[in-house]
Amino acid sequence: MKYPILITGAAGFVGANLARYFASKGIKIHIIIKKNSNLWRIKDVMNKIHVHHSDLNNKTNIKRIIKKIKPKTIFHLAANGAYSDQNNLGKIKESIFDSTFNLVNECKKYKFNIFINTGSSSEYGFKKNKMRESDVLIPNSYYSAFKSSATLYCQFESINSNIQIVTIRPFHVYGPFERPSRLIPVLIKKMLSNKSISLVSPKISRDLIHIDDLIKFYIKIANKKDLIGEIFNLGSGKKYTIKNIYNSLRKLTGYKKKNLWSTMKNRTWDQNTWYADMSYVKKKINWTPKLNLNNGLSKTINWYKNFYNEKKK
């Protein structure tokens, strides 16, 4: 991997874990964050990071910052619109497509080694089978529409300019520092405190990938060559229903309460089939995740126990 390293979206779940990984290795990275970002995920490692404040849509600031850094490896994770409370269409477009456009064009002036764009499994829309990189994209939200646009732009720019721009499409990532309102954090907190839980349909499925596996995947891609215009799924390649996840957590936490299924309304994006075809990834870069569901969930439960015990002190 070539230095300097730049991470955008470092205050978010995935970006923060990636920033923490480099900080733990003593590698000083650069991050670009907004001044009003909530830093709860990275506040204890801020002294190990070069911090630059700017909105990625501020062309003047980004031009100045990128000229100063001259990054060789870029992990682009900044986005808005993935959650139901992020519904401002203008902000979604700016944070996904406009930001990606600005960043790619400034970074390529300094001949980067690799630019890793973060797409989304939601780009595929609703499918009846495993989702593969060659599938036709049928976005089912503004977020997924602009993610798809950014992916296609990155692919074209990579091929047209013969530069390494890779898009990674993560599926359901979980682990330390995940947003508290998401499925697994909610289930873990409720089960550890022995509280009742509202549940959606037990048939809804997810393809779960632990954040540790995600980081290993990003690092592997960052060290590769000749990845012009590539797009890679990032999942386990397995379909886990909400019932599978719930039952696994129940066993691991010793949770005894009985809850009724379908006491919570399904969300518009909920699907009974939503998992990655990982065959291209295995063939192209020889990668498979290391953590199975039980190991990943167990690791996550232990983190939550330690994190909330520390907060109580």
PDB file of C-alpha atoms in Angstrom:
ATOM      1  CA  MET A   1       0.000   0.000   0.000  1.00  0.00           C
ATOM      2  CA  LYS A   2       1.291   3.434  -0.907  1.00  0.00           C
ATOM      3  CA  TYR A   3       1.263   6.467   1.376  1.00  0.00           C
ATOM      4  CA  PRO A   4      -0.160   8.996   2.167  1.00  0.00           C
ATOM      5  CA  ILE A   5      -3.524   7.374   2.975  1.00  0.00           C
ATOM      6  CA  LEU A   6      -6.772   9.346   2.922  1.00  0.00           C
ATOM      7  CA  ILE A   7     -10.108   8.233   4.396  1.00  0.00           C
ATOM      8  CA  THR A   8     -13.383  10.078   3.879  1.00  0.00           C
ATOM      9  CA  GLY A   9     -16.376   9.316   6.088  1.00  0.00           C
ATOM     10  CA  ALA A  10     -14.077   8.487   9.003  1.00  0.00           C
ATOM     11  CA  ALA A  11     -16.722   9.530  11.541  1.00  0.00           C
ATOM     12  CA  GLY A  12     -19.062   6.835  10.227  1.00  0.00           C
ATOM     13  CA  PHE A  13     -19.230   3.168  11.166  1.00  0.00           C
ATOM     14  CA  VAL A  14     -17.006   1.642   8.479  1.00  0.00           C
ATOM     15  CA  GLY A  15     -14.698   4.642   8.061  1.00  0.00           C
ATOM     16  CA  ALA A  16     -14.099   4.879  11.806  1.00  0.00           C
ATOM     17  CA  ASN A  17     -13.181   1.202  12.086  1.00  0.00           C
ATOM     18  CA  LEU A  18     -10.785   1.581   9.180  1.00  0.00           C
ATOM     19  CA  ALA A  19      -9.220   4.684  10.769  1.00  0.00           C
ATOM     20  CA  ARG A  20      -8.896   2.844  14.090  1.00  0.00           C
ATOM     21  CA  TYR A  21      -7.197  -0.062  12.327  1.00  0.00           C
ATOM     22  CA  PHE A  22      -4.460   2.195  10.944  1.00  0.00           C
ATOM     23  CA  ALA A  23      -4.111   4.019  14.269  1.00  0.00           C
ATOM     24  CA  SER A  24      -3.590   0.656  16.021  1.00  0.00           C
ATOM     25  CA  LYS A  25      -0.766  -0.093  13.564  1.00  0.00           C
ATOM     26  CA  GLY A  26       0.907   3.259  14.213  1.00  0.00           C
ATOM     27  CA  ILE A  27       0.179   4.394  10.650  1.00  0.00           C
ATOM     28  CA  LYS A  28      -0.719   8.087  10.543  1.00  0.00           C
ATOM     29  CA  ILE A  29      -3.495   8.649   8.048  1.00  0.00           C
ATOM     30  CA  HIS A  30      -5.394  11.695   6.793  1.00  0.00           C
ATOM     31  CA  ILE A  31      -9.135  12.051   7.199  1.00  0.00           C
ATOM     32  CA  ILE A  32     -11.574  14.631   5.859  1.00  0.00           C
ATOM     33  CA  ILE A  33     -14.584  15.238   8.100  1.00  0.00           C
ATOM     34  CA  LYS A  34     -17.141  17.987   8.607  1.00  0.00           C
ATOM     35  CA  LYS A  35     -16.590  20.305  11.569  1.00  0.00           C
ATOM     36  CA  ASN A  36     -19.898  19.255  13.126  1.00  0.00           C
ATOM     37  CA  SER A  37     -19.221  15.504  12.812  1.00  0.00           C
ATOM     38  CA  ASN A  38     -20.039  13.339  15.824  1.00  0.00           C
ATOM     39  CA  LEU A  39     -16.656  11.848  16.746  1.00  0.00           C
ATOM     40  CA  TRP A  40     -17.791   9.276  19.325  1.00  0.00           C
ATOM     41  CA  ARG A  41     -16.294   6.445  17.284  1.00  0.00           C
ATOM     42  CA  ILE A  42     -12.804   7.945  16.896  1.00  0.00           C
ATOM     43  CA  LYS A  43     -12.372  10.560  19.638  1.00  0.00           C
ATOM     44  CA  ASP A  44      -9.855   8.394  21.531  1.00  0.00           C
ATOM     45  CA  VAL A  45      -7.570   8.054  18.463  1.00  0.00           C
ATOM     46  CA  MET A  46      -7.814  11.609  17.100  1.00  0.00           C
ATOM     47  CA  ASN A  47      -4.274  12.374  18.287  1.00  0.00           C
ATOM     48  CA  LYS A  48      -2.993   9.643  15.953  1.00  0.00           C
ATOM     49  CA  ILE A  49      -4.707  11.054  12.851  1.00  0.00           C
ATOM     50  CA  HIS A  50      -4.172  14.045  10.557  1.00  0.00           C
ATOM     51  CA  VAL A  51      -7.576  15.751  10.549  1.00  0.00           C
ATOM     52  CA  HIS A  52      -8.842  18.051   7.783  1.00  0.00           C
ATOM     53  CA  HIS A  53     -12.216  19.764   8.107  1.00  0.00           C
ATOM     54  CA  SER A  54     -14.360  20.273   5.034  1.00  0.00           C
ATOM     55  CA  ASP A  55     -17.520  19.283   3.257  1.00  0.00           C
ATOM     56  CA  LEU A  56     -16.490  17.215   0.236  1.00  0.00           C
ATOM     57  CA  ASN A  57     -18.680  19.472  -1.910  1.00  0.00           C
ATOM     58  CA  ASN A  58     -16.614  22.535  -1.073  1.00  0.00           C
ATOM     59  CA  LYS A  59     -14.439  22.517  -4.180  1.00  0.00           C
ATOM     60  CA  THR A  60     -12.106  25.268  -2.959  1.00  0.00           C
ATOM     61  CA  ASN A  61     -11.378  23.513   0.338  1.00  0.00           C
ATOM     62  CA  ILE A  62     -11.043  20.059  -1.227  1.00  0.00           C
ATOM     63  CA  LYS A  63      -8.676  21.390  -3.875  1.00  0.00           C
ATOM     64  CA  ARG A  64      -6.479  22.906  -1.142  1.00  0.00           C
ATOM     65  CA  ILE A  65      -6.598  19.813   1.115  1.00  0.00           C
ATOM     66  CA  ILE A  66      -5.862  17.285  -1.643  1.00  0.00           C
ATOM     67  CA  LYS A  67      -2.991  19.432  -2.937  1.00  0.00           C
ATOM     68  CA  LYS A  68      -1.533  19.379   0.593  1.00  0.00           C
ATOM     69  CA  ILE A  69      -1.970  15.626   1.149  1.00  0.00           C
ATOM     70  CA  LYS A  70      -1.350  14.304  -2.385  1.00  0.00           C
ATOM     71  CA  PRO A  71      -2.872  10.949  -1.346  1.00  0.00           C
ATOM     72  CA  LYS A  72      -1.745   7.734  -3.008  1.00  0.00           C
ATOM     73  CA  THR A  73      -4.348   5.428  -1.406  1.00  0.00           C
ATOM     74  CA  ILE A  74      -7.889   6.731  -0.987  1.00  0.00           C
ATOM     75  CA  PHE A  75     -10.678   4.989   0.921  1.00  0.00           C
ATOM     76  CA  HIS A  76     -13.866   6.871   0.026  1.00  0.00           C
ATOM     77  CA  LEU A  77     -16.629   6.086   2.532  1.00  0.00           C
ATOM     78  CA  ALA A  78     -18.480   9.379   3.011  1.00  0.00           C
ATOM     79  CA  ALA A  79     -22.212   9.222   2.247  1.00  0.00           C
ATOM     80  CA  ASN A  80     -25.658  10.274   3.395  1.00  0.00           C
ATOM     81  CA  GLY A  81     -29.050   8.663   2.910  1.00  0.00           C
ATOM     82  CA  ALA A  82     -28.496   5.100   4.104  1.00  0.00           C
ATOM     83  CA  TYR A  83     -30.841   5.572   7.069  1.00  0.00           C
ATOM     84  CA  SER A  84     -34.543   6.463   7.133  1.00  0.00           C
ATOM     85  CA  ASP A  85     -33.874   9.741   8.995  1.00  0.00           C
ATOM     86  CA  GLN A  86     -31.509  10.888   6.204  1.00  0.00           C
ATOM     87  CA  ASN A  87     -34.123  11.832   3.617  1.00  0.00           C
ATOM     88  CA  ASN A  88     -33.008  15.185   2.185  1.00  0.00           C
ATOM     89  CA  LEU A  89     -32.710  14.475  -1.541  1.00  0.00           C
ATOM     90  CA  GLY A  90     -30.289  17.338  -2.191  1.00  0.00           C
ATOM     91  CA  LYS A  91     -27.960  16.222   0.596  1.00  0.00           C
ATOM     92  CA  ILE A  92     -28.075  12.605  -0.573  1.00  0.00           C
ATOM     93  CA  LYS A  93     -27.040  13.599  -4.104  1.00  0.00           C
ATOM     94  CA  GLU A  94     -24.313  15.976  -2.886  1.00  0.00           C
ATOM     95  CA  SER A  95     -22.861  13.547  -0.352  1.00  0.00           C
ATOM     96  CA  ILE A  96     -22.733  10.611  -2.769  1.00  0.00           C
ATOM     97  CA  PHE A  97     -22.412  11.630  -6.412  1.00  0.00           C
ATOM     98  CA  ASP A  98     -21.097  15.213  -6.223  1.00  0.00           C
ATOM     99  CA  SER A  99     -18.607  14.355  -3.484  1.00  0.00           C
ATOM    100  CA  THR A 100     -17.280  11.357  -5.409  1.00  0.00           C
ATOM    101  CA  PHE A 101     -16.953  13.430  -8.591  1.00  0.00           C
ATOM    102  CA  ASN A 102     -15.057  16.205  -6.773  1.00  0.00           C
ATOM    103  CA  LEU A 103     -12.766  13.826  -4.917  1.00  0.00           C
ATOM    104  CA  VAL A 104     -11.822  11.673  -7.912  1.00  0.00           C
ATOM    105  CA  ASN A 105     -11.039  14.711 -10.049  1.00  0.00           C
ATOM    106  CA  GLU A 106      -8.848  16.363  -7.421  1.00  0.00           C
ATOM    107  CA  CYS A 107      -7.037  13.173  -6.396  1.00  0.00           C
ATOM    108  CA  LYS A 108      -6.195  12.102  -9.941  1.00  0.00           C
ATOM    109  CA  LYS A 109      -4.183  15.316 -10.423  1.00  0.00           C
ATOM    110  CA  TYR A 110      -1.564  13.795  -8.109  1.00  0.00           C
ATOM    111  CA  LYS A 111      -1.445  10.321  -9.692  1.00  0.00           C
ATOM    112  CA  PHE A 112      -2.837   8.151  -6.930  1.00  0.00           C
ATOM    113  CA  ASN A 113      -2.098   4.439  -6.761  1.00  0.00           C
ATOM    114  CA  ILE A 114      -5.655   3.324  -5.975  1.00  0.00           C
ATOM    115  CA  PHE A 115      -8.990   4.959  -5.222  1.00  0.00           C
ATOM    116  CA  ILE A 116     -11.462   2.661  -3.432  1.00  0.00           C
ATOM    117  CA  ASN A 117     -15.018   3.857  -3.820  1.00  0.00           C
ATOM    118  CA  THR A 118     -17.680   2.421  -1.504  1.00  0.00           C
ATOM    119  CA  GLY A 119     -20.897   1.466  -3.237  1.00  0.00           C
ATOM    120  CA  SER A 120     -23.837  -0.413  -1.740  1.00  0.00           C
ATOM    121  CA  SER A 121     -25.641  -3.719  -2.146  1.00  0.00           C
ATOM    122  CA  SER A 122     -28.830  -1.629  -2.459  1.00  0.00           C
ATOM    123  CA  GLU A 123     -27.705  -0.680  -5.981  1.00  0.00           C
ATOM    124  CA  TYR A 124     -29.082  -4.034  -7.139  1.00  0.00           C
ATOM    125  CA  GLY A 125     -32.631  -3.325  -5.971  1.00  0.00           C
ATOM    126  CA  PHE A 126     -34.946  -6.278  -5.409  1.00  0.00           C
ATOM    127  CA  LYS A 127     -33.668  -9.587  -6.771  1.00  0.00           C
ATOM    128  CA  LYS A 128     -34.885 -13.185  -6.569  1.00  0.00           C
ATOM    129  CA  ASN A 129     -31.412 -14.734  -6.555  1.00  0.00           C
ATOM    130  CA  LYS A 130     -27.887 -14.052  -5.276  1.00  0.00           C
ATOM    131  CA  MET A 131     -26.702 -10.624  -6.358  1.00  0.00           C
ATOM    132  CA  ARG A 132     -23.722 -10.625  -8.695  1.00  0.00           C
ATOM    133  CA  GLU A 133     -21.580  -7.766  -9.923  1.00  0.00           C
ATOM    134  CA  SER A 134     -22.791  -8.227 -13.514  1.00  0.00           C
ATOM    135  CA  ASP A 135     -26.498  -7.860 -12.590  1.00  0.00           C
ATOM    136  CA  VAL A 136     -28.540  -5.023 -14.064  1.00  0.00           C
ATOM    137  CA  LEU A 137     -28.907  -2.298 -11.427  1.00  0.00           C
ATOM    138  CA  ILE A 138     -32.482  -1.393 -10.483  1.00  0.00           C
ATOM    139  CA  PRO A 139     -32.106   1.064  -7.555  1.00  0.00           C
ATOM    140  CA  ASN A 140     -34.993   1.120  -5.091  1.00  0.00           C
ATOM    141  CA  SER A 141     -34.241   4.429  -3.337  1.00  0.00           C
ATOM    142  CA  TYR A 142     -32.609   7.802  -3.959  1.00  0.00           C
ATOM    143  CA  TYR A 143     -29.636   6.566  -1.951  1.00  0.00           C
ATOM    144  CA  SER A 144     -29.180   3.486  -4.132  1.00  0.00           C
ATOM    145  CA  ALA A 145     -29.764   5.513  -7.322  1.00  0.00           C
ATOM    146  CA  PHE A 146     -26.939   7.925  -6.515  1.00  0.00           C
ATOM    147  CA  LYS A 147     -24.696   5.098  -5.289  1.00  0.00           C
ATOM    148  CA  SER A 148     -25.258   3.403  -8.648  1.00  0.00           C
ATOM    149  CA  SER A 149     -24.447   6.636 -10.482  1.00  0.00           C
ATOM    150  CA  ALA A 150     -21.221   7.078  -8.506  1.00  0.00           C
ATOM    151  CA  THR A 151     -20.231   3.461  -9.179  1.00  0.00           C
ATOM    152  CA  LEU A 152     -20.748   3.824 -12.932  1.00  0.00           C
ATOM    153  CA  TYR A 153     -18.914   7.151 -12.981  1.00  0.00           C
ATOM    154  CA  CYS A 154     -15.946   5.610 -11.121  1.00  0.00           C
ATOM    155  CA  GLN A 155     -15.890   2.642 -13.469  1.00  0.00           C
ATOM    156  CA  PHE A 156     -15.932   4.858 -16.566  1.00  0.00           C
ATOM    157  CA  GLU A 157     -13.263   7.217 -15.191  1.00  0.00           C
ATOM    158  CA  SER A 158     -11.049   4.272 -14.279  1.00  0.00           C
ATOM    159  CA  ILE A 159     -11.282   2.695 -17.737  1.00  0.00           C
ATOM    160  CA  ASN A 160     -11.177   5.981 -19.648  1.00  0.00           C
ATOM    161  CA  SER A 161      -8.135   7.351 -17.765  1.00  0.00           C
ATOM    162  CA  ASN A 162      -6.492   3.947 -17.110  1.00  0.00           C
ATOM    163  CA  ILE A 163      -6.271   4.544 -13.368  1.00  0.00           C
ATOM    164  CA  GLN A 164      -7.102   2.190 -10.483  1.00  0.00           C
ATOM    165  CA  ILE A 165     -10.574   3.018  -9.206  1.00  0.00           C
ATOM    166  CA  VAL A 166     -12.361   0.095  -7.570  1.00  0.00           C
ATOM    167  CA  THR A 167     -15.894   0.042  -6.187  1.00  0.00           C
ATOM    168  CA  ILE A 168     -16.724  -2.245  -3.273  1.00  0.00           C
ATOM    169  CA  ARG A 169     -20.373  -3.071  -2.594  1.00  0.00           C
ATOM    170  CA  PRO A 170     -20.753  -4.071   1.071  1.00  0.00           C
ATOM    171  CA  PHE A 171     -23.803  -6.030   2.186  1.00  0.00           C
ATOM    172  CA  HIS A 172     -24.931  -5.936   5.850  1.00  0.00           C
ATOM    173  CA  VAL A 173     -21.844  -4.931   7.832  1.00  0.00           C
ATOM    174  CA  TYR A 174     -21.970  -5.321  11.619  1.00  0.00           C
ATOM    175  CA  GLY A 175     -19.613  -5.078  14.584  1.00  0.00           C
ATOM    176  CA  PRO A 176     -18.123  -2.466  16.968  1.00  0.00           C
ATOM    177  CA  PHE A 177     -19.363   1.125  16.632  1.00  0.00           C
ATOM    178  CA  GLU A 178     -22.333   0.270  14.421  1.00  0.00           C
ATOM    179  CA  ARG A 179     -25.181   2.776  14.575  1.00  0.00           C
ATOM    180  CA  PRO A 180     -27.140   1.987  17.798  1.00  0.00           C
ATOM    181  CA  SER A 181     -30.509   1.975  15.985  1.00  0.00           C
ATOM    182  CA  ARG A 182     -29.497  -0.804  13.568  1.00  0.00           C
ATOM    183  CA  LEU A 183     -30.745  -4.393  13.824  1.00  0.00           C
ATOM    184  CA  ILE A 184     -27.882  -6.146  15.614  1.00  0.00           C
ATOM    185  CA  PRO A 185     -27.061  -3.373  18.140  1.00  0.00           C
ATOM    186  CA  VAL A 186     -30.769  -3.151  19.044  1.00  0.00           C
ATOM    187  CA  LEU A 187     -31.083  -6.916  19.499  1.00  0.00           C
ATOM    188  CA  ILE A 188     -27.890  -7.156  21.560  1.00  0.00           C
ATOM    189  CA  LYS A 189     -28.761  -4.250  23.884  1.00  0.00           C
ATOM    190  CA  LYS A 190     -32.323  -5.515  24.426  1.00  0.00           C
ATOM    191  CA  MET A 191     -31.172  -9.074  25.071  1.00  0.00           C
ATOM    192  CA  LEU A 192     -28.384  -8.073  27.456  1.00  0.00           C
ATOM    193  CA  SER A 193     -30.865  -5.988  29.466  1.00  0.00           C
ATOM    194  CA  ASN A 194     -33.585  -8.673  29.156  1.00  0.00           C
ATOM    195  CA  LYS A 195     -36.123  -6.335  27.528  1.00  0.00           C
ATOM    196  CA  SER A 196     -38.920  -7.148  25.094  1.00  0.00           C
ATOM    197  CA  ILE A 197     -38.212  -6.737  21.396  1.00  0.00           C
ATOM    198  CA  SER A 198     -40.466  -5.691  18.500  1.00  0.00           C
ATOM    199  CA  LEU A 199     -39.784  -7.922  15.509  1.00  0.00           C
ATOM    200  CA  VAL A 200     -40.418  -7.742  11.770  1.00  0.00           C
ATOM    201  CA  SER A 201     -41.170 -10.775   9.583  1.00  0.00           C
ATOM    202  CA  PRO A 202     -38.876 -13.727  10.425  1.00  0.00           C
ATOM    203  CA  LYS A 203     -38.406 -14.405   6.690  1.00  0.00           C
ATOM    204  CA  ILE A 204     -36.573 -11.163   5.912  1.00  0.00           C
ATOM    205  CA  SER A 205     -32.975 -11.950   5.070  1.00  0.00           C
ATOM    206  CA  ARG A 206     -29.553 -10.322   5.257  1.00  0.00           C
ATOM    207  CA  ASP A 207     -26.049 -11.209   4.139  1.00  0.00           C
ATOM    208  CA  LEU A 208     -23.940 -10.410   7.195  1.00  0.00           C
ATOM    209  CA  ILE A 209     -20.254  -9.515   7.078  1.00  0.00           C
ATOM    210  CA  HIS A 210     -18.298  -8.609  10.228  1.00  0.00           C
ATOM    211  CA  ILE A 211     -16.375  -5.319  10.184  1.00  0.00           C
ATOM    212  CA  ASP A 212     -13.063  -7.147  10.802  1.00  0.00           C
ATOM    213  CA  ASP A 213     -13.516  -9.090   7.569  1.00  0.00           C
ATOM    214  CA  LEU A 214     -14.469  -5.900   5.761  1.00  0.00           C
ATOM    215  CA  ILE A 215     -11.260  -4.176   6.873  1.00  0.00           C
ATOM    216  CA  LYS A 216      -9.160  -7.128   5.709  1.00  0.00           C
ATOM    217  CA  PHE A 217     -10.916  -6.979   2.344  1.00  0.00           C
ATOM    218  CA  TYR A 218     -10.317  -3.240   1.915  1.00  0.00           C
ATOM    219  CA  ILE A 219      -6.638  -3.662   2.829  1.00  0.00           C
ATOM    220  CA  LYS A 220      -6.263  -6.549   0.384  1.00  0.00           C
ATOM    221  CA  ILE A 221      -7.775  -4.469  -2.426  1.00  0.00           C
ATOM    222  CA  ALA A 222      -5.548  -1.502  -1.524  1.00  0.00           C
ATOM    223  CA  ASN A 223      -2.487  -3.679  -2.073  1.00  0.00           C
ATOM    224  CA  LYS A 224      -3.596  -5.030  -5.453  1.00  0.00           C
ATOM    225  CA  LYS A 225      -2.537  -3.949  -8.932  1.00  0.00           C
ATOM    226  CA  ASP A 226      -4.327  -3.918 -12.296  1.00  0.00           C
ATOM    227  CA  LEU A 227      -7.838  -3.430 -10.940  1.00  0.00           C
ATOM    228  CA  ILE A 228      -9.084  -1.076 -13.613  1.00  0.00           C
ATOM    229  CA  GLY A 229     -12.805  -0.375 -13.319  1.00  0.00           C
ATOM    230  CA  GLU A 230     -13.446  -3.362 -11.061  1.00  0.00           C
ATOM    231  CA  ILE A 231     -16.550  -3.789  -8.902  1.00  0.00           C
ATOM    232  CA  PHE A 232     -16.577  -6.296  -6.037  1.00  0.00           C
ATOM    233  CA  ASN A 233     -19.310  -7.566  -3.751  1.00  0.00           C
ATOM    234  CA  LEU A 234     -18.435  -7.753  -0.074  1.00  0.00           C
ATOM    235  CA  GLY A 235     -20.546 -10.229   1.846  1.00  0.00           C
ATOM    236  CA  SER A 236     -20.460 -13.740   3.245  1.00  0.00           C
ATOM    237  CA  GLY A 237     -22.317 -15.194   0.275  1.00  0.00           C
ATOM    238  CA  LYS A 238     -24.864 -16.665   2.704  1.00  0.00           C
ATOM    239  CA  LYS A 239     -28.489 -15.781   3.338  1.00  0.00           C
ATOM    240  CA  TYR A 240     -29.385 -15.343   6.996  1.00  0.00           C
ATOM    241  CA  THR A 241     -32.994 -14.679   7.943  1.00  0.00           C
ATOM    242  CA  ILE A 242     -33.850 -12.309  10.777  1.00  0.00           C
ATOM    243  CA  LYS A 243     -34.972 -15.432  12.623  1.00  0.00           C
ATOM    244  CA  ASN A 244     -31.500 -17.025  12.172  1.00  0.00           C
ATOM    245  CA  ILE A 245     -29.838 -13.883  13.540  1.00  0.00           C
ATOM    246  CA  TYR A 246     -32.306 -13.565  16.433  1.00  0.00           C
ATOM    247  CA  ASN A 247     -31.911 -17.220  17.449  1.00  0.00           C
ATOM    248  CA  SER A 248     -28.107 -17.057  17.302  1.00  0.00           C
ATOM    249  CA  LEU A 249     -28.028 -13.959  19.511  1.00  0.00           C
ATOM    250  CA  ARG A 250     -30.549 -15.554  21.877  1.00  0.00           C
ATOM    251  CA  LYS A 251     -28.258 -18.527  22.475  1.00  0.00           C
ATOM    252  CA  LEU A 252     -25.133 -16.399  22.816  1.00  0.00           C
ATOM    253  CA  THR A 253     -26.687 -13.970  25.318  1.00  0.00           C
ATOM    254  CA  GLY A 254     -28.853 -16.461  27.243  1.00  0.00           C
ATOM    255  CA  TYR A 255     -31.919 -14.334  26.500  1.00  0.00           C
ATOM    256  CA  LYS A 256     -35.137 -15.940  27.798  1.00  0.00           C
ATOM    257  CA  LYS A 257     -38.002 -13.580  26.921  1.00  0.00           C
ATOM    258  CA  LYS A 258     -40.524 -14.628  24.277  1.00  0.00           C
ATOM    259  CA  ASN A 259     -41.354 -12.128  21.540  1.00  0.00           C
ATOM    260  CA  LEU A 260     -43.929 -12.205  18.764  1.00  0.00           C
ATOM    261  CA  TRP A 261     -42.833 -12.000  15.143  1.00  0.00           C
ATOM    262  CA  SER A 262     -44.287  -9.307  12.851  1.00  0.00           C
ATOM    263  CA  THR A 263     -45.058  -6.950  15.738  1.00  0.00           C
ATOM    264  CA  MET A 264     -43.021  -4.324  13.892  1.00  0.00           C
ATOM    265  CA  LYS A 265     -43.877  -3.115  10.398  1.00  0.00           C
ATOM    266  CA  ASN A 266     -41.488  -4.173   7.626  1.00  0.00           C
ATOM    267  CA  ARG A 267     -39.383  -1.395   6.094  1.00  0.00           C
ATOM    268  CA  THR A 268     -39.653  -0.585   2.361  1.00  0.00           C
ATOM    269  CA  TRP A 269     -36.196  -2.047   1.724  1.00  0.00           C
ATOM    270  CA  ASP A 270     -36.785  -5.346   3.560  1.00  0.00           C
ATOM    271  CA  GLN A 271     -36.395  -8.388   1.305  1.00  0.00           C
ATOM    272  CA  ASN A 272     -36.666 -12.152   1.655  1.00  0.00           C
ATOM    273  CA  THR A 273     -33.709 -12.599  -0.702  1.00  0.00           C
ATOM    274  CA  TRP A 274     -30.701 -10.334  -0.222  1.00  0.00           C
ATOM    275  CA  TYR A 275     -27.291 -11.925  -0.392  1.00  0.00           C
ATOM    276  CA  ALA A 276     -24.081 -11.694  -2.371  1.00  0.00           C
ATOM    277  CA  ASP A 277     -22.700 -13.946  -5.046  1.00  0.00           C
ATOM    278  CA  MET A 278     -19.045 -13.998  -3.967  1.00  0.00           C
ATOM    279  CA  SER A 279     -17.761 -16.240  -6.762  1.00  0.00           C
ATOM    280  CA  TYR A 280     -16.160 -13.390  -8.749  1.00  0.00           C
ATOM    281  CA  VAL A 281     -14.303 -12.127  -5.663  1.00  0.00           C
ATOM    282  CA  LYS A 282     -13.009 -15.611  -4.905  1.00  0.00           C
ATOM    283  CA  LYS A 283     -11.895 -16.125  -8.508  1.00  0.00           C
ATOM    284  CA  LYS A 284     -10.367 -12.673  -9.047  1.00  0.00           C
ATOM    285  CA  ILE A 285      -8.632 -12.001  -5.720  1.00  0.00           C
ATOM    286  CA  ASN A 286      -8.877 -15.314  -3.843  1.00  0.00           C
ATOM    287  CA  TRP A 287     -10.650 -13.920  -0.785  1.00  0.00           C
ATOM    288  CA  THR A 288     -13.235 -15.361   1.607  1.00  0.00           C
ATOM    289  CA  PRO A 289     -14.373 -14.022   5.009  1.00  0.00           C
ATOM    290  CA  LYS A 290     -12.842 -15.613   8.109  1.00  0.00           C
ATOM    291  CA  LEU A 291     -15.578 -15.066  10.704  1.00  0.00           C
ATOM    292  CA  ASN A 292     -18.728 -17.193  10.589  1.00  0.00           C
ATOM    293  CA  LEU A 293     -21.989 -15.817  11.991  1.00  0.00           C
ATOM    294  CA  ASN A 294     -21.619 -17.210  15.522  1.00  0.00           C
ATOM    295  CA  ASN A 295     -18.000 -16.072  15.893  1.00  0.00           C
ATOM    296  CA  GLY A 296     -18.794 -12.613  14.542  1.00  0.00           C
ATOM    297  CA  LEU A 297     -21.847 -12.163  16.753  1.00  0.00           C
ATOM    298  CA  SER A 298     -19.990 -13.448  19.814  1.00  0.00           C
ATOM    299  CA  LYS A 299     -17.171 -10.979  19.175  1.00  0.00           C
ATOM    300  CA  THR A 300     -19.705  -8.173  18.770  1.00  0.00           C
ATOM    301  CA  ILE A 301     -21.550  -9.046  21.997  1.00  0.00           C
ATOM    302  CA  ASN A 302     -18.278  -8.962  23.940  1.00  0.00           C
ATOM    303  CA  TRP A 303     -17.441  -5.555  22.481  1.00  0.00           C
ATOM    304  CA  TYR A 304     -20.832  -4.151  23.497  1.00  0.00           C
ATOM    305  CA  LYS A 305     -20.447  -5.474  27.028  1.00  0.00           C
ATOM    306  CA  ASN A 306     -17.032  -3.813  27.380  1.00  0.00           C
ATOM    307  CA  PHE A 307     -18.054  -0.582  25.632  1.00  0.00           C
ATOM    308  CA  TYR A 308     -21.129   0.061  27.774  1.00  0.00           C
ATOM    309  CA  ASN A 309     -19.367  -0.962  30.984  1.00  0.00           C
ATOM    310  CA  GLU A 310     -16.665   1.608  30.193  1.00  0.00           C
ATOM    311  CA  LYS A 311     -19.310   4.264  29.585  1.00  0.00           C
ATOM    312  CA  LYS A 312     -20.843   3.637  33.009  1.00  0.00           C
ATOM    313  CA  LYS A 313     -17.550   4.293  34.817  1.00  0.00           C
TER     314      LYS A 313
END
